[in-house]
Amino acid sequence: MVRLVLEEVCALKIRIRFAKQGMMKFIGHLDMVRYFQKVMRRAGVDIAYSEGFSPHQKMSFAAPLSVGIISKGEYFDIEVHSTESGKVMLEKLNQQNVEGVEILSYKQLPDGAKNAMSIVAGADYFVYFKGLTKEIVESFYKKDSINILKKTKRSEKIVDIKPMIYELRQENEGVFMKVAQGSAANLKPDLVMQALSEFAGITLPEFVQYERLDMYCLQDGELISLSDIGGDIE
């Protein structure tokens, strides 16, 4: 068994992709951060810590997931002093996970790679709702503008969300969408469904299940999956 060891000055950056399913969808973001901090310790990950009076694990999540949404495409980055192969680390981490959480990949990031939080630019979502036809969704997406009333704590204003919807289509089990996500522009999938249901003249049920499928960053003008950055550790 080979273990890659690095000097502290050039700690290895790792990107971890995980799924969050079942009852774990009711666990909030901050609790998930604390959860993974415990998983790192229990799995014996040689994770790097910050300096100072209150050192903490060097861990950065791509984008918070709203409570109630399930996912197959969550990411966080860590820094480690040493690591075993990706296969071994997957086994060790998943042995510590509870039902509903699964580590899907463990990859080494290239030197100089930015953390996931700072580069997220888009995300795929699937909405489990069968009440819309292909024709309605296509007609909605062909509109020149899609205006919604966006409310904040201090004000409300009309916003055109069409530029933030990159793909939208009806599929057998519901609706697929690729939307802007991140600090530059961020569109929640429920706002798209709200506008789509109003366009179709229907009322959404009280509960609709949303699932985040993946997250993307911009590279050479194209959206690429966060999991496509970096490589496997043999």
Short mmCIF file of C-alpha atoms in Angstrom, two decimals:
data_model
loop_
_atom_site.label_atom_id
_atom_site.label_comp_id
_atom_site.label_asym_id
_atom_site.label_seq_id
_atom_site.Cartn_x
_atom_site.Cartn_y
_atom_site.Cartn_z
CA MET A 1 0.00 0.00 0.00
CA VAL A 2 1.51 3.30 -1.10
CA ARG A 3 1.05 6.48 0.91
CA LEU A 4 1.87 9.81 -0.68
CA VAL A 5 3.57 12.13 1.81
CA LEU A 6 4.15 15.84 1.29
CA GLU A 7 5.90 18.61 3.12
CA GLU A 8 3.59 21.02 4.95
CA VAL A 9 4.64 23.91 2.72
CA CYS A 10 3.19 22.13 -0.31
CA ALA A 11 0.18 20.37 1.21
CA LEU A 12 -1.80 18.27 -1.22
CA LYS A 13 -5.19 19.65 -2.25
CA ILE A 14 -8.01 17.13 -2.51
CA ARG A 15 -11.48 17.52 -4.00
CA ILE A 16 -14.18 15.27 -2.61
CA ARG A 17 -17.53 14.66 -4.28
CA PHE A 18 -20.36 13.22 -2.23
CA ALA A 19 -24.05 12.35 -2.39
CA LYS A 20 -26.62 13.43 0.17
CA GLN A 21 -29.83 11.41 0.05
CA GLY A 22 -32.74 10.20 2.14
CA MET A 23 -33.31 11.71 5.56
CA MET A 24 -29.96 13.51 5.39
CA LYS A 25 -31.63 16.12 3.19
CA PHE A 26 -33.01 17.64 6.39
CA ILE A 27 -29.52 18.31 7.78
CA GLY A 28 -28.40 21.91 7.23
CA HIS A 29 -25.11 23.09 5.75
CA LEU A 30 -23.31 24.02 8.98
CA ASP A 31 -24.20 20.68 10.52
CA MET A 32 -22.83 18.94 7.41
CA VAL A 33 -19.56 20.85 7.83
CA ARG A 34 -19.29 19.64 11.42
CA TYR A 35 -20.30 16.15 10.33
CA PHE A 36 -17.45 15.90 7.81
CA GLN A 37 -14.95 17.30 10.29
CA LYS A 38 -15.76 14.31 12.51
CA VAL A 39 -15.61 11.91 9.55
CA MET A 40 -12.12 13.18 8.68
CA ARG A 41 -10.91 12.47 12.23
CA ARG A 42 -12.55 9.06 12.49
CA ALA A 43 -11.24 7.97 9.09
CA GLY A 44 -7.72 8.98 10.05
CA VAL A 45 -7.34 11.52 7.25
CA ASP A 46 -4.02 13.38 7.61
CA ILE A 47 -5.79 16.69 7.12
CA ALA A 48 -4.02 20.03 7.50
CA TYR A 49 -5.09 22.52 10.16
CA SER A 50 -4.94 26.28 10.22
CA GLU A 51 -2.61 28.04 12.64
CA GLY A 52 -3.51 30.31 15.55
CA PHE A 53 -5.35 30.00 18.83
CA SER A 54 -8.27 28.08 17.34
CA PRO A 55 -6.96 25.80 14.57
CA HIS A 56 -9.54 24.28 12.26
CA GLN A 57 -9.42 21.76 9.44
CA LYS A 58 -8.62 23.22 6.05
CA MET A 59 -11.95 22.41 4.42
CA SER A 60 -13.98 24.46 1.93
CA PHE A 61 -17.41 23.57 0.55
CA ALA A 62 -18.44 24.48 -3.00
CA ALA A 63 -21.96 25.82 -2.36
CA PRO A 64 -24.47 25.26 0.46
CA LEU A 65 -27.36 22.94 -0.33
CA SER A 66 -30.78 24.09 0.81
CA VAL A 67 -32.51 21.94 3.41
CA GLY A 68 -34.89 19.45 1.79
CA ILE A 69 -32.91 19.06 -1.45
CA ILE A 70 -31.16 15.77 -2.19
CA SER A 71 -27.97 15.63 -4.22
CA LYS A 72 -25.52 13.51 -6.19
CA GLY A 73 -23.13 16.37 -6.83
CA GLU A 74 -21.87 18.00 -3.64
CA TYR A 75 -18.21 19.02 -3.31
CA PHE A 76 -15.69 20.15 -0.74
CA ASP A 77 -11.93 20.66 -0.87
CA ILE A 78 -9.43 19.76 1.83
CA GLU A 79 -5.68 20.00 2.29
CA VAL A 80 -3.73 17.00 3.57
CA HIS A 81 -0.12 16.34 4.57
CA SER A 82 -0.25 12.77 3.24
CA THR A 83 -2.75 10.45 1.61
CA GLU A 84 -3.30 6.90 0.50
CA SER A 85 -4.76 6.01 -2.90
CA GLY A 86 -8.15 7.36 -3.91
CA LYS A 87 -9.64 3.85 -3.70
CA VAL A 88 -8.39 3.31 -0.16
CA MET A 89 -9.54 6.74 0.97
CA LEU A 90 -13.01 6.19 -0.48
CA GLU A 91 -13.30 2.99 1.53
CA LYS A 92 -12.05 4.59 4.74
CA LEU A 93 -14.33 7.61 4.45
CA ASN A 94 -17.44 5.66 3.50
CA GLN A 95 -16.92 3.29 6.43
CA GLN A 96 -17.49 6.31 8.67
CA ASN A 97 -20.50 7.71 6.82
CA VAL A 98 -24.07 7.39 7.98
CA GLU A 99 -26.88 6.16 5.74
CA GLY A 100 -27.69 8.81 3.14
CA VAL A 101 -24.14 10.13 2.72
CA GLU A 102 -21.67 8.57 0.28
CA ILE A 103 -18.26 9.78 -0.90
CA LEU A 104 -18.23 9.38 -4.69
CA SER A 105 -14.75 10.57 -5.62
CA TYR A 106 -11.47 11.62 -4.01
CA LYS A 107 -9.14 13.43 -6.41
CA GLN A 108 -5.92 15.38 -6.28
CA LEU A 109 -6.18 18.96 -7.52
CA PRO A 110 -3.42 20.45 -9.69
CA ASP A 111 -1.02 23.00 -8.23
CA GLY A 112 -2.56 26.45 -8.13
CA ALA A 113 -6.14 25.18 -8.40
CA LYS A 114 -8.69 27.51 -6.82
CA ASN A 115 -11.04 26.15 -4.20
CA ALA A 116 -14.47 24.97 -5.25
CA MET A 117 -16.31 27.75 -3.42
CA SER A 118 -14.63 30.49 -5.46
CA ILE A 119 -15.16 28.94 -8.91
CA VAL A 120 -18.70 27.55 -8.90
CA ALA A 121 -20.59 29.02 -11.85
CA GLY A 122 -23.46 26.63 -12.55
CA ALA A 123 -25.40 23.60 -11.35
CA ASP A 124 -27.71 20.91 -12.69
CA TYR A 125 -30.99 20.22 -10.94
CA PHE A 126 -33.75 17.71 -11.47
CA VAL A 127 -37.28 18.44 -10.29
CA TYR A 128 -39.50 15.43 -9.63
CA PHE A 129 -42.76 16.82 -10.95
CA LYS A 130 -44.73 15.26 -13.82
CA GLY A 131 -47.39 17.92 -14.27
CA LEU A 132 -45.75 19.70 -17.22
CA THR A 133 -45.61 18.71 -20.87
CA LYS A 134 -42.61 18.97 -23.16
CA GLU A 135 -44.39 21.62 -25.24
CA ILE A 136 -45.12 23.85 -22.24
CA VAL A 137 -41.53 23.70 -20.99
CA GLU A 138 -40.15 24.43 -24.48
CA SER A 139 -42.51 27.38 -24.98
CA PHE A 140 -41.56 28.77 -21.60
CA TYR A 141 -37.83 28.47 -22.30
CA LYS A 142 -38.19 30.15 -25.71
CA LYS A 143 -39.46 33.36 -24.10
CA ASP A 144 -37.19 36.38 -24.61
CA SER A 145 -37.40 37.20 -20.91
CA ILE A 146 -38.66 35.48 -17.76
CA ASN A 147 -39.49 38.05 -15.11
CA ILE A 148 -40.09 37.20 -11.49
CA LEU A 149 -40.67 39.25 -8.35
CA LYS A 150 -37.58 38.72 -6.20
CA LYS A 151 -38.00 39.59 -2.53
CA THR A 152 -35.27 40.37 -0.03
CA LYS A 153 -35.46 41.43 3.63
CA ARG A 154 -35.40 45.10 2.65
CA SER A 155 -37.00 45.31 -0.77
CA GLU A 156 -38.50 43.56 -3.75
CA LYS A 157 -37.84 44.01 -7.45
CA ILE A 158 -38.58 42.50 -10.85
CA VAL A 159 -35.70 40.36 -12.13
CA ASP A 160 -35.24 38.72 -15.52
CA ILE A 161 -33.94 35.22 -14.77
CA LYS A 162 -33.75 34.03 -18.39
CA PRO A 163 -30.00 34.79 -18.72
CA MET A 164 -29.37 32.59 -15.67
CA ILE A 165 -31.11 29.53 -17.15
CA TYR A 166 -28.62 27.68 -19.36
CA GLU A 167 -30.74 24.60 -20.13
CA LEU A 168 -34.33 23.63 -19.43
CA ARG A 169 -36.26 20.59 -20.62
CA GLN A 170 -39.01 18.19 -19.63
CA GLU A 171 -38.03 14.59 -18.99
CA ASN A 172 -40.04 11.48 -18.09
CA GLU A 173 -39.88 11.96 -14.36
CA GLY A 174 -39.94 15.74 -14.26
CA VAL A 175 -37.91 18.79 -15.29
CA PHE A 176 -34.13 19.11 -15.83
CA MET A 177 -32.42 22.50 -15.58
CA LYS A 178 -28.90 23.91 -15.67
CA VAL A 179 -28.78 27.28 -13.93
CA ALA A 180 -26.33 29.89 -12.72
CA GLN A 181 -24.85 29.12 -9.32
CA GLY A 182 -22.20 30.91 -7.32
CA SER A 183 -21.16 34.36 -6.16
CA ALA A 184 -21.45 36.11 -9.54
CA ALA A 185 -25.01 34.92 -10.23
CA ASN A 186 -27.16 32.49 -8.31
CA LEU A 187 -30.57 31.15 -9.32
CA LYS A 188 -32.55 28.83 -7.08
CA PRO A 189 -34.42 26.06 -8.94
CA ASP A 190 -37.66 26.74 -7.06
CA LEU A 191 -37.80 30.23 -8.61
CA VAL A 192 -37.64 28.67 -12.06
CA MET A 193 -40.44 26.26 -11.16
CA GLN A 194 -42.50 29.10 -9.70
CA ALA A 195 -42.26 31.05 -12.97
CA LEU A 196 -42.84 27.92 -15.05
CA SER A 197 -45.96 26.93 -13.10
CA GLU A 198 -47.39 30.45 -13.44
CA PHE A 199 -46.73 30.34 -17.19
CA ALA A 200 -48.48 26.94 -17.41
CA GLY A 201 -51.40 28.10 -15.27
CA ILE A 202 -50.98 25.36 -12.69
CA THR A 203 -50.37 25.25 -8.96
CA LEU A 204 -47.36 23.33 -7.69
CA PRO A 205 -48.03 20.90 -4.84
CA GLU A 206 -46.93 21.93 -1.36
CA PHE A 207 -43.87 19.68 -1.60
CA VAL A 208 -41.79 19.14 -4.72
CA GLN A 209 -38.56 17.16 -4.55
CA TYR A 210 -35.47 18.86 -6.01
CA GLU A 211 -32.15 17.12 -6.59
CA ARG A 212 -28.81 18.74 -7.38
CA LEU A 213 -27.02 16.55 -9.89
CA ASP A 214 -23.70 18.34 -10.34
CA MET A 215 -21.86 21.65 -10.07
CA TYR A 216 -19.72 23.40 -12.68
CA CYS A 217 -17.02 25.99 -13.13
CA LEU A 218 -16.10 28.06 -16.17
CA GLN A 219 -13.02 26.97 -18.11
CA ASP A 220 -12.15 28.53 -21.47
CA GLY A 221 -15.69 29.88 -21.69
CA GLU A 222 -17.35 26.49 -21.10
CA LEU A 223 -18.98 24.94 -18.05
CA ILE A 224 -17.14 21.86 -16.83
CA SER A 225 -17.91 19.62 -13.88
CA LEU A 226 -15.94 20.24 -10.69
CA SER A 227 -15.17 16.52 -10.72
CA ASP A 228 -13.35 16.88 -14.05
CA ILE A 229 -10.62 18.98 -12.41
CA GLY A 230 -7.78 17.00 -10.92
CA GLY A 231 -6.84 13.36 -11.21
CA ASP A 232 -7.08 10.01 -9.50
CA ILE A 233 -4.53 9.06 -6.84
CA GLU A 234 -3.15 5.60 -7.56
#
